[in-house]
Amino acid sequence: MDIVILAVVIAVVALGAISGLVVSSRKKKQLPPAPPSSPSVTAPPAEPHVGEEAEPSTAQPRRTVEEVELPAAPAPAEETAPVVEPETAAEAAAPAPAEPEIEVPEPTAGRLVRLRARLSRSQNSLGKGLLTLLSREHLDEDTWEEIEDTLLTADVGVTPTQELVERLRERVKVLGTRTPEELRALLREELLTLIGTEADRAVHTEPGVGVNGEEKPGVVMVVGVNGVGKTTTTGKLARVLVADGKSVVLGAADTFRAAAADQLQTWGERVGARTVRGPEAGDPASIAFDAVKEGIAENADVVLVDTAGRLHTKTGLMDELGKVKRVLEKHGSVDEVLLVLDATTGQNGLVQARVFAEVVDITGIVLTKLDGTAKGGIVVAVQRELGVPVKLVGLGEGADDLAPFEPEAFVDALIGD
Ligand code: GDP
């Protein structure tokens, strides 16, 4: 019996052991899959952190922050993208600074008539003064002397004064009794003869043909002693041209005066004209050359070149202006050389005119500061001196206070009509 019981116990234990082995072997078989799963996903390392599964959610934001931070450049781009909507962007970005500043200059026609009151001092001394004297009942020698003095004081110049007095004497004698209207008409006629109505006073800015057969803008050189209003006049002239429907490029070749280029550029910006400028104290001739080059490239109508006027060394001036002109001519013709003179400087202005005329061929005169001077007669004197017409007159510091010179309107302003 005991043997039987023992045998049964052994059998049970054996069975148990066998089944245990099977179970354990199954378990072992199940394990292997685990190792292979660990290399396939680098996640296993993550898996151990699965407990930190909350972390991935916190880690993710970190990643996104990094991504946002890195594309910090793209991000603003994205931000600007909606702002930079095609039309609004174009309008807001480019023209915004310039557009509000671009002005529409006043039309040039009739400017002298509009500004006639500015000639008040010349009106009183030259125009009305002469009329009062001529209206005296007895035109004795003293009166004729006074008439002569009036003309000389107004800077008409000695020879033109003598000529005019001579003509007036004759005509008054012929006239006999004089009505105020007759006297005014007579004086008007004689002053017009003195100033000249036949001269071509147009500022020639018509485009021409360049040296390479290309279309070239009209080229205008503006010369004059510093302080006469040369840069201001160049700026005002740009406005005159823009008012007449032309496109303009400015050349800041006055590198002598540091502020001149800035000043000119400001004038240009106001009417949308580009200014070509060089380094401070740079070579004026090369700036002038570049300005015309730019004018050709832009297909501009006119290039205005502002130059420096250092009168204290005539040779230096001659060298510089001569060089600027020669260099400009490498592109083709220079259509105008305008000499700017300050009307208030009288004889000094005539001396300047003489010197400049020796240096370059002046084609036209601009008389500035005719407002506030009694010396309107300088128009006559300077034309005589140079044999060149006054083409423009400056009648104030305002942007549109530069007027084409019209003899009739000028004389009418002097003596009243
Ligand atoms: P630049 O050195 O010859 O270039 O002289 P600017 O152009 O700088 O002008 C000198 C001064 O003259 C400035 O204050 C101008 O405003 C003034 N000016 C220019 N033209 C006229 C004018 O026709 N009338 C008056 N009253 N002042 C003028």
GROMACS .gro file of C-alpha atoms and ligand atoms in nm:
model
  445
    1MET     CA    1   0.000   0.000   0.000
    2ASP     CA    2   0.265   0.239   0.104
    3ILE     CA    3   0.443   0.160  -0.214
    4VAL     CA    4   0.128   0.231  -0.405
    5ILE     CA    5   0.072   0.558  -0.222
    6LEU     CA    6   0.436   0.651  -0.278
    7ALA     CA    7   0.405   0.570  -0.643
    8VAL     CA    8   0.096   0.790  -0.670
    9VAL     CA    9   0.268   1.076  -0.490
   10ILE     CA   10   0.566   1.045  -0.719
   11ALA     CA   11   0.340   1.037  -1.016
   12VAL     CA   12   0.154   1.351  -0.901
   13VAL     CA   13   0.476   1.535  -0.828
   14ALA     CA   14   0.616   1.429  -1.160
   15LEU     CA   15   0.309   1.550  -1.339
   16GLY     CA   16   0.320   1.873  -1.148
   17ALA     CA   17   0.681   1.924  -1.237
   18ILE     CA   18   0.613   1.851  -1.601
   19SER     CA   19   0.323   2.092  -1.611
   20GLY     CA   20   0.534   2.352  -1.432
   21LEU     CA   21   0.803   2.316  -1.689
   22VAL     CA   22   0.551   2.364  -1.963
   23VAL     CA   23   0.413   2.675  -1.803
   24SER     CA   24   0.754   2.817  -1.744
   25SER     CA   25   0.861   2.729  -2.091
   26ARG     CA   26   0.550   2.908  -2.226
   27LYS     CA   27   0.637   3.206  -2.019
   28LYS     CA   28   0.987   3.201  -2.155
   29LYS     CA   29   0.853   3.177  -2.505
   30GLN     CA   30   0.637   3.479  -2.438
   31LEU     CA   31   0.933   3.681  -2.319
   32PRO     CA   32   1.139   3.661  -2.631
   33PRO     CA   33   0.891   3.868  -2.823
   34ALA     CA   34   0.955   4.141  -2.575
   35PRO     CA   35   1.322   4.186  -2.656
   36PRO     CA   36   1.260   4.210  -3.026
   37SER     CA   37   0.995   4.470  -2.962
   38SER     CA   38   1.239   4.687  -2.776
   39PRO     CA   39   1.483   4.753  -3.065
   40SER     CA   40   1.212   4.810  -3.321
   41VAL     CA   41   1.074   5.105  -3.140
   42THR     CA   42   1.319   5.326  -2.984
   43ALA     CA   43   1.007   5.384  -2.796
   44PRO     CA   44   1.099   5.113  -2.552
   45PRO     CA   45   1.317   5.355  -2.383
   46ALA     CA   46   1.011   5.565  -2.392
   47GLU     CA   47   0.804   5.277  -2.283
   48PRO     CA   48   0.986   5.259  -1.960
   49HIS     CA   49   0.882   5.618  -1.928
   50VAL     CA   50   0.536   5.534  -2.021
   51GLY     CA   51   0.460   5.626  -1.671
   52GLU     CA   52   0.558   5.970  -1.786
   53GLU     CA   53   0.312   5.957  -2.064
   54ALA     CA   54   0.181   6.282  -1.928
   55GLU     CA   55   0.519   6.419  -2.011
   56PRO     CA   56   0.502   6.372  -2.381
   57SER     CA   57   0.218   6.616  -2.374
   58THR     CA   58   0.438   6.863  -2.190
   59ALA     CA   59   0.731   6.770  -2.411
   60GLN     CA   60   0.529   6.834  -2.720
   61PRO     CA   61   0.455   7.193  -2.637
   62ARG     CA   62   0.826   7.233  -2.576
   63ARG     CA   63   0.892   7.104  -2.921
   64THR     CA   64   0.639   7.342  -3.065
   65VAL     CA   65   0.787   7.631  -2.877
   66GLU     CA   66   1.123   7.541  -3.021
   67GLU     CA   67   0.974   7.521  -3.363
   68VAL     CA   68   0.807   7.857  -3.318
   69GLU     CA   69   1.122   8.006  -3.185
   70LEU     CA   70   1.338   7.873  -3.465
   71PRO     CA   71   1.111   7.991  -3.734
   72ALA     CA   72   1.104   8.318  -3.552
   73ALA     CA   73   1.195   8.466  -3.887
   74PRO     CA   74   0.922   8.277  -4.073
   75ALA     CA   75   0.681   8.368  -3.798
   76PRO     CA   76   0.707   8.738  -3.856
   77ALA     CA   77   0.690   8.660  -4.221
   78GLU     CA   78   0.368   8.482  -4.150
   79GLU     CA   79   0.258   8.775  -3.947
   80THR     CA   80   0.347   9.019  -4.217
   81ALA     CA   81   0.205   8.792  -4.482
   82PRO     CA   82  -0.150   8.876  -4.397
   83VAL     CA   83  -0.052   9.245  -4.372
   84VAL     CA   84   0.142   9.231  -4.694
   85GLU     CA   85  -0.164   9.178  -4.896
   86PRO     CA   86  -0.069   9.251  -5.253
   87GLU     CA   87  -0.231   9.589  -5.303
   88THR     CA   88  -0.223   9.731  -4.954
   89ALA     CA   89   0.140   9.632  -4.916
   90ALA     CA   90   0.245   9.793  -5.239
   91GLU     CA   91   0.066  10.110  -5.144
   92ALA     CA   92   0.174  10.108  -4.782
   93ALA     CA   93   0.536  10.004  -4.832
   94ALA     CA   94   0.667  10.187  -5.136
   95PRO     CA   95   0.480  10.508  -5.207
   96ALA     CA   96   0.371  10.570  -4.849
   97PRO     CA   97   0.674  10.780  -4.760
   98ALA     CA   98   0.686  10.960  -5.091
   99GLU     CA   99   0.324  10.992  -5.198
  100PRO     CA  100   0.201  11.243  -4.947
  101GLU     CA  101   0.510  11.455  -5.009
  102ILE     CA  102   0.483  11.474  -5.384
  103GLU     CA  103   0.342  11.810  -5.468
  104VAL     CA  104   0.174  11.939  -5.777
  105PRO     CA  105   0.356  12.258  -5.870
  106GLU     CA  106   0.159  12.556  -5.988
  107PRO     CA  107   0.125  12.598  -6.362
  108THR     CA  108   0.395  12.825  -6.500
  109ALA     CA  109   0.174  13.031  -6.728
  110GLY     CA  110   0.100  13.370  -6.577
  111ARG     CA  111   0.330  13.329  -6.281
  112LEU     CA  112   0.489  13.668  -6.336
  113VAL     CA  113   0.146  13.828  -6.340
  114ARG     CA  114   0.056  13.648  -6.019
  115LEU     CA  115   0.382  13.761  -5.858
  116ARG     CA  116   0.377  14.117  -5.990
  117ALA     CA  117   0.317  14.263  -5.645
  118ARG     CA  118   0.654  14.122  -5.543
  119LEU     CA  119   0.816  14.379  -5.768
  120SER     CA  120   0.670  14.656  -5.556
  121ARG     CA  121   1.000  14.823  -5.475
  122SER     CA  122   1.103  14.829  -5.839
  123GLN     CA  123   0.752  14.940  -5.926
  124ASN     CA  124   0.773  15.236  -5.695
  125SER     CA  125   1.119  15.356  -5.781
  126LEU     CA  126   1.157  15.256  -6.143
  127GLY     CA  127   0.811  15.236  -6.296
  128LYS     CA  128   0.599  15.481  -6.101
  129GLY     CA  129   0.895  15.706  -6.025
  130LEU     CA  130   0.962  15.754  -6.395
  131LEU     CA  131   0.596  15.815  -6.474
  132THR     CA  132   0.569  16.082  -6.205
  133LEU     CA  133   0.875  16.264  -6.337
  134LEU     CA  134   0.761  16.244  -6.698
  135SER     CA  135   0.421  16.384  -6.596
  136ARG     CA  136   0.569  16.707  -6.469
  137GLU     CA  137   0.440  17.004  -6.653
  138HIS     CA  138   0.786  17.138  -6.735
  139LEU     CA  139   1.040  16.880  -6.833
  140ASP     CA  140   1.348  17.091  -6.766
  141GLU     CA  141   1.706  16.973  -6.751
  142ASP     CA  142   1.682  16.904  -6.379
  143THR     CA  143   1.388  16.676  -6.438
  144TRP     CA  144   1.573  16.488  -6.711
  145GLU     CA  145   1.862  16.449  -6.473
  146GLU     CA  146   1.629  16.309  -6.214
  147ILE     CA  147   1.494  16.067  -6.470
  148GLU     CA  148   1.847  15.963  -6.550
  149ASP     CA  149   1.930  15.916  -6.182
  150THR     CA  150   1.620  15.706  -6.132
  151LEU     CA  151   1.728  15.470  -6.408
  152LEU     CA  152   2.085  15.450  -6.283
  153THR     CA  153   1.972  15.385  -5.926
  154ALA     CA  154   1.757  15.100  -6.053
  155ASP     CA  155   2.071  14.946  -6.208
  156VAL     CA  156   1.962  14.990  -6.568
  157GLY     CA  157   2.324  15.071  -6.653
  158VAL     CA  158   2.487  15.381  -6.798
  159THR     CA  159   2.457  15.319  -7.170
  160PRO     CA  160   2.099  15.189  -7.167
  161THR     CA  161   2.004  15.483  -6.942
  162GLN     CA  162   2.149  15.736  -7.184
  163GLU     CA  163   1.976  15.566  -7.476
  164LEU     CA  164   1.643  15.563  -7.301
  165VAL     CA  165   1.662  15.925  -7.187
  166GLU     CA  166   1.751  16.027  -7.541
  167ARG     CA  167   1.451  15.843  -7.688
  168LEU     CA  168   1.217  15.978  -7.423
  169ARG     CA  169   1.330  16.335  -7.480
  170GLU     CA  170   1.261  16.307  -7.852
  171ARG     CA  171   0.927  16.141  -7.819
  172VAL     CA  172   0.800  16.376  -7.548
  173LYS     CA  173   0.896  16.671  -7.767
  174VAL     CA  174   0.705  16.522  -8.059
  175LEU     CA  175   0.409  16.445  -7.840
  176GLY     CA  176   0.373  16.799  -7.713
  177THR     CA  177   0.103  16.793  -7.454
  178ARG     CA  178   0.092  16.464  -7.269
  179THR     CA  179  -0.192  16.279  -7.110
  180PRO     CA  180  -0.105  16.027  -6.837
  181GLU     CA  181  -0.223  15.745  -7.066
  182GLU     CA  182   0.000  15.863  -7.348
  183LEU     CA  183   0.298  15.886  -7.117
  184ARG     CA  184   0.238  15.542  -6.978
  185ALA     CA  185   0.210  15.393  -7.328
  186LEU     CA  186   0.525  15.575  -7.436
  187LEU     CA  187   0.726  15.461  -7.137
  188ARG     CA  188   0.595  15.106  -7.173
  189GLU     CA  189   0.704  15.096  -7.533
  190GLU     CA  190   1.048  15.234  -7.461
  191LEU     CA  191   1.113  15.006  -7.166
  192LEU     CA  192   1.007  14.709  -7.378
  193THR     CA  193   1.247  14.816  -7.651
  194LEU     CA  194   1.521  14.837  -7.393
  195ILE     CA  195   1.447  14.489  -7.255
  196GLY     CA  196   1.378  14.335  -7.593
  197THR     CA  197   1.075  14.139  -7.699
  198GLU     CA  198   1.233  13.938  -7.975
  199ALA     CA  199   1.476  13.725  -7.778
  200ASP     CA  200   1.413  13.354  -7.734
  201ARG     CA  201   1.348  13.324  -7.363
  202ALA     CA  202   1.243  12.961  -7.359
  203VAL     CA  203   1.451  12.729  -7.143
  204HIS     CA  204   1.550  12.466  -7.396
  205THR     CA  205   1.503  12.123  -7.254
  206GLU     CA  206   1.391  11.922  -7.554
  207PRO     CA  207   1.531  11.570  -7.561
  208GLY     CA  208   1.799  11.514  -7.824
  209VAL     CA  209   2.011  11.236  -7.963
  210GLY     CA  210   2.295  11.105  -7.752
  211VAL     CA  211   2.642  11.013  -7.877
  212ASN     CA  212   2.537  10.652  -7.921
  213GLY     CA  213   2.227  10.742  -8.116
  214GLU     CA  214   2.004  10.687  -7.813
  215GLU     CA  215   1.741  10.936  -7.701
  216LYS     CA  216   1.898  11.176  -7.455
  217PRO     CA  217   1.721  11.408  -7.211
  218GLY     CA  218   1.757  11.782  -7.243
  219VAL     CA  219   2.058  11.882  -7.032
  220VAL     CA  220   2.069  12.206  -6.833
  221MET     CA  221   2.370  12.323  -6.637
  222VAL     CA  222   2.301  12.575  -6.361
  223VAL     CA  223   2.596  12.794  -6.268
  224GLY     CA  224   2.649  13.089  -6.038
  225VAL     CA  225   2.831  13.208  -5.729
  226ASN     CA  226   2.733  13.037  -5.405
  227GLY     CA  227   2.465  13.226  -5.221
  228VAL     CA  228   2.289  13.371  -5.524
  229GLY     CA  229   2.013  13.111  -5.501
  230LYS     CA  230   2.154  12.859  -5.748
  231THR     CA  231   2.046  12.541  -5.574
  232THR     CA  232   1.709  12.688  -5.486
  233THR     CA  233   1.666  12.790  -5.847
  234THR     CA  234   1.758  12.442  -5.970
  235GLY     CA  235   1.493  12.299  -5.739
  236LYS     CA  236   1.234  12.554  -5.845
  237LEU     CA  237   1.317  12.493  -6.210
  238ALA     CA  238   1.256  12.121  -6.158
  239ARG     CA  239   0.909  12.219  -6.037
  240VAL     CA  240   0.855  12.444  -6.337
  241LEU     CA  241   0.941  12.154  -6.566
  242VAL     CA  242   0.729  11.905  -6.373
  243ALA     CA  243   0.443  12.155  -6.384
  244ASP     CA  244   0.485  12.154  -6.759
  245GLY     CA  245   0.451  11.775  -6.762
  246LYS     CA  246   0.819  11.678  -6.787
  247SER     CA  247   1.013  11.420  -6.592
  248VAL     CA  248   1.332  11.544  -6.432
  249VAL     CA  249   1.656  11.402  -6.293
  250LEU     CA  250   1.872  11.627  -6.076
  251GLY     CA  251   2.250  11.615  -6.060
  252ALA     CA  252   2.398  11.743  -5.732
  253ALA     CA  253   2.736  11.848  -5.868
  254ASP     CA  254   2.778  12.129  -5.615
  255THR     CA  255   3.001  11.924  -5.391
  256PHE     CA  256   3.166  12.233  -5.249
  257ARG     CA  257   2.882  12.323  -5.017
  258ALA     CA  258   2.807  12.024  -4.795
  259ALA     CA  259   2.434  12.086  -4.763
  260ALA     CA  260   2.374  12.155  -5.130
  261ALA     CA  261   2.310  11.792  -5.228
  262ASP     CA  262   2.064  11.740  -4.942
  263GLN     CA  263   1.893  12.065  -5.027
  264LEU     CA  264   1.860  11.966  -5.392
  265GLN     CA  265   1.740  11.617  -5.306
  266THR     CA  266   1.468  11.763  -5.087
  267TRP     CA  267   1.353  11.982  -5.373
  268GLY     CA  268   1.354  11.680  -5.603
  269GLU     CA  269   1.164  11.455  -5.365
  270ARG     CA  270   0.887  11.710  -5.338
  271VAL     CA  271   0.807  11.666  -5.705
  272GLY     CA  272   0.919  11.306  -5.747
  273ALA     CA  273   1.248  11.383  -5.925
  274ARG     CA  274   1.544  11.157  -5.854
  275THR     CA  275   1.869  11.322  -5.742
  276VAL     CA  276   2.203  11.176  -5.844
  277ARG     CA  277   2.468  11.263  -5.590
  278GLY     CA  278   2.818  11.154  -5.507
  279PRO     CA  279   3.038  11.141  -5.201
  280GLU     CA  280   3.099  11.464  -5.015
  281ALA     CA  281   3.365  11.669  -5.191
  282GLY     CA  282   3.344  11.418  -5.475
  283ASP     CA  283   3.422  11.495  -5.836
  284PRO     CA  284   3.148  11.724  -5.971
  285ALA     CA  285   3.213  11.619  -6.331
  286SER     CA  286   3.158  11.251  -6.259
  287ILE     CA  287   2.835  11.328  -6.072
  288ALA     CA  288   2.719  11.536  -6.366
  289PHE     CA  289   2.808  11.251  -6.602
  290ASP     CA  290   2.620  10.999  -6.387
  291ALA     CA  291   2.317  11.225  -6.369
  292VAL     CA  292   2.281  11.228  -6.746
  293LYS     CA  293   2.348  10.855  -6.756
  294GLU     CA  294   2.065  10.810  -6.508
  295GLY     CA  295   1.847  11.044  -6.712
  296ILE     CA  296   1.906  10.832  -7.022
  297ALA     CA  297   1.838  10.510  -6.829
  298GLU     CA  298   1.519  10.652  -6.681
  299ASN     CA  299   1.413  10.795  -7.012
  300ALA     CA  300   1.373  11.130  -6.837
  301ASP     CA  301   1.290  11.446  -7.029
  302VAL     CA  302   1.536  11.678  -6.858
  303VAL     CA  303   1.851  11.657  -6.645
  304LEU     CA  304   1.933  11.963  -6.434
  305VAL     CA  305   2.287  11.983  -6.305
  306ASP     CA  306   2.358  12.211  -6.009
  307THR     CA  307   2.724  12.317  -5.995
  308ALA     CA  308   2.952  12.486  -5.745
  309GLY     CA  309   3.058  12.846  -5.796
  310ARG     CA  310   3.383  12.934  -5.631
  311LEU     CA  311   3.466  13.272  -5.762
  312HIS     CA  312   3.772  13.339  -5.551
  313THR     CA  313   3.991  13.143  -5.786
  314LYS     CA  314   3.892  13.207  -6.140
  315THR     CA  315   4.124  12.939  -6.271
  316GLY     CA  316   3.975  12.681  -6.037
  317LEU     CA  317   3.626  12.780  -6.141
  318MET     CA  318   3.720  12.771  -6.504
  319ASP     CA  319   3.877  12.430  -6.467
  320GLU     CA  320   3.585  12.287  -6.278
  321LEU     CA  321   3.297  12.426  -6.483
  322GLY     CA  322   3.480  12.361  -6.807
  323LYS     CA  323   3.537  12.003  -6.703
  324VAL     CA  324   3.176  11.953  -6.598
  325LYS     CA  325   3.058  12.080  -6.934
  326ARG     CA  326   3.305  11.871  -7.130
  327VAL     CA  327   3.211  11.560  -6.937
  328LEU     CA  328   2.841  11.630  -6.988
  329GLU     CA  329   2.909  11.661  -7.358
  330LYS     CA  330   3.037  11.306  -7.364
  331HIS     CA  331   2.668  11.212  -7.362
  332GLY     CA  332   2.577  11.472  -7.626
  333SER     CA  333   2.485  11.839  -7.627
  334VAL     CA  334   2.433  12.059  -7.324
  335ASP     CA  335   2.116  12.245  -7.412
  336GLU     CA  336   2.125  12.531  -7.164
  337VAL     CA  337   2.381  12.689  -6.936
  338LEU     CA  338   2.184  12.910  -6.701
  339LEU     CA  339   2.369  13.172  -6.501
  340VAL     CA  340   2.201  13.256  -6.173
  341LEU     CA  341   2.255  13.611  -6.050
  342ASP     CA  342   2.131  13.779  -5.735
  343ALA     CA  343   1.946  14.092  -5.848
  344THR     CA  344   2.027  14.272  -5.524
  345THR     CA  345   2.402  14.267  -5.581
  346GLY     CA  346   2.403  14.525  -5.860
  347GLN     CA  347   2.745  14.586  -6.011
  348ASN     CA  348   2.886  14.283  -5.833
  349GLY     CA  349   2.639  14.069  -6.025
  350LEU     CA  350   2.764  14.213  -6.350
  351VAL     CA  351   3.123  14.132  -6.256
  352GLN     CA  352   3.019  13.774  -6.183
  353ALA     CA  353   2.837  13.758  -6.514
  354ARG     CA  354   3.151  13.864  -6.697
  355VAL     CA  355   3.368  13.602  -6.526
  356PHE     CA  356   3.125  13.318  -6.585
  357ALA     CA  357   3.078  13.415  -6.945
  358GLU     CA  358   3.452  13.373  -6.995
  359VAL     CA  359   3.436  13.025  -6.849
  360VAL     CA  360   3.130  12.877  -7.016
  361ASP     CA  361   2.890  12.980  -7.288
  362ILE     CA  362   2.595  13.119  -7.098
  363THR     CA  363   2.268  13.066  -7.283
  364GLY     CA  364   2.030  13.224  -7.035
  365ILE     CA  365   2.016  13.428  -6.716
  366VAL     CA  366   1.813  13.368  -6.404
  367LEU     CA  367   1.772  13.677  -6.188
  368THR     CA  368   1.690  13.584  -5.832
  369LYS     CA  369   1.565  13.797  -5.544
  370LEU     CA  370   1.389  14.048  -5.766
  371ASP     CA  371   1.134  14.063  -5.488
  372GLY     CA  372   1.232  14.319  -5.234
  373THR     CA  373   1.478  14.509  -5.453
  374ALA     CA  374   1.434  14.844  -5.621
  375LYS     CA  375   1.693  14.739  -5.878
  376GLY     CA  376   1.474  14.576  -6.142
  377GLY     CA  377   1.678  14.761  -6.404
  378ILE     CA  378   1.945  14.491  -6.367
  379VAL     CA  379   1.741  14.292  -6.621
  380VAL     CA  380   1.846  14.540  -6.886
  381ALA     CA  381   2.205  14.577  -6.769
  382VAL     CA  382   2.284  14.209  -6.746
  383GLN     CA  383   2.135  14.129  -7.083
  384ARG     CA  384   2.349  14.402  -7.234
  385GLU     CA  385   2.654  14.279  -7.052
  386LEU     CA  386   2.623  13.921  -7.174
  387GLY     CA  387   2.417  13.956  -7.489
  388VAL     CA  388   2.205  13.674  -7.345
  389PRO     CA  389   1.837  13.696  -7.243
  390VAL     CA  390   1.695  13.678  -6.892
  391LYS     CA  391   1.486  13.361  -6.904
  392LEU     CA  392   1.364  13.323  -6.549
  393VAL     CA  393   1.317  13.548  -6.250
  394GLY     CA  394   1.307  13.459  -5.882
  395LEU     CA  395   1.043  13.651  -5.691
  396GLY     CA  396   1.050  13.495  -5.348
  397GLU     CA  397   1.153  13.201  -5.138
  398GLY     CA  398   0.836  13.002  -5.204
  399ALA     CA  399   0.862  12.683  -5.408
  400ASP     CA  400   0.673  12.828  -5.702
  401ASP     CA  401   0.821  13.175  -5.691
  402LEU     CA  402   1.028  13.127  -6.004
  403ALA     CA  403   0.864  13.269  -6.312
  404PRO     CA  404   0.939  13.256  -6.682
  405PHE     CA  405   1.047  13.608  -6.772
  406GLU     CA  406   0.795  13.783  -6.993
  407PRO     CA  407   0.897  14.139  -7.085
  408GLU     CA  408   0.539  14.265  -7.127
  409ALA     CA  409   0.422  14.132  -6.792
  410PHE     CA  410   0.739  14.268  -6.629
  411VAL     CA  411   0.700  14.619  -6.769
  412ASP     CA  412   0.328  14.622  -6.691
  413ALA     CA  413   0.412  14.528  -6.336
  414LEU     CA  414   0.663  14.813  -6.317
  415ILE     CA  415   0.447  15.092  -6.447
  416GLY     CA  416   0.099  14.958  -6.382
  417ASP     CA  417  -0.153  14.895  -6.659
  418GDP     P1  418   2.329  12.882  -5.363
  418GDP     O1  419   2.443  12.882  -5.267
  418GDP     O2  420   2.355  12.974  -5.477
  418GDP     O3  421   2.291  12.746  -5.408
  418GDP     O4  422   2.208  12.950  -5.285
  418GDP     P2  423   2.076  12.885  -5.227
  418GDP     O5  424   1.996  12.821  -5.335
  418GDP     O6  425   2.107  12.805  -5.109
  418GDP     O7  426   1.994  13.017  -5.184
  418GDP     C1  427   2.043  13.111  -5.094
  418GDP     C2  428   1.926  13.186  -5.030
  418GDP     O8  429   1.862  13.267  -5.126
  418GDP     C3  430   1.820  13.094  -4.975
  418GDP     O9  431   1.781  13.141  -4.849
  418GDP     C4  432   1.706  13.108  -5.073
  418GDP    O10  433   1.579  13.087  -5.015
  418GDP     C5  434   1.721  13.251  -5.116
  418GDP     N1  435   1.658  13.277  -5.245
  418GDP     C6  436   1.678  13.212  -5.362
  418GDP     N2  437   1.604  13.266  -5.461
  418GDP     C7  438   1.533  13.367  -5.404
  418GDP     C8  439   1.438  13.464  -5.454
  418GDP    O11  440   1.403  13.468  -5.571
  418GDP     N3  441   1.389  13.554  -5.365
  418GDP     C9  442   1.427  13.554  -5.235
  418GDP     N4  443   1.374  13.648  -5.155
  418GDP     N5  444   1.516  13.467  -5.184
  418GDP    C10  445   1.568  13.375  -5.268
   0.00000   0.00000   0.00000
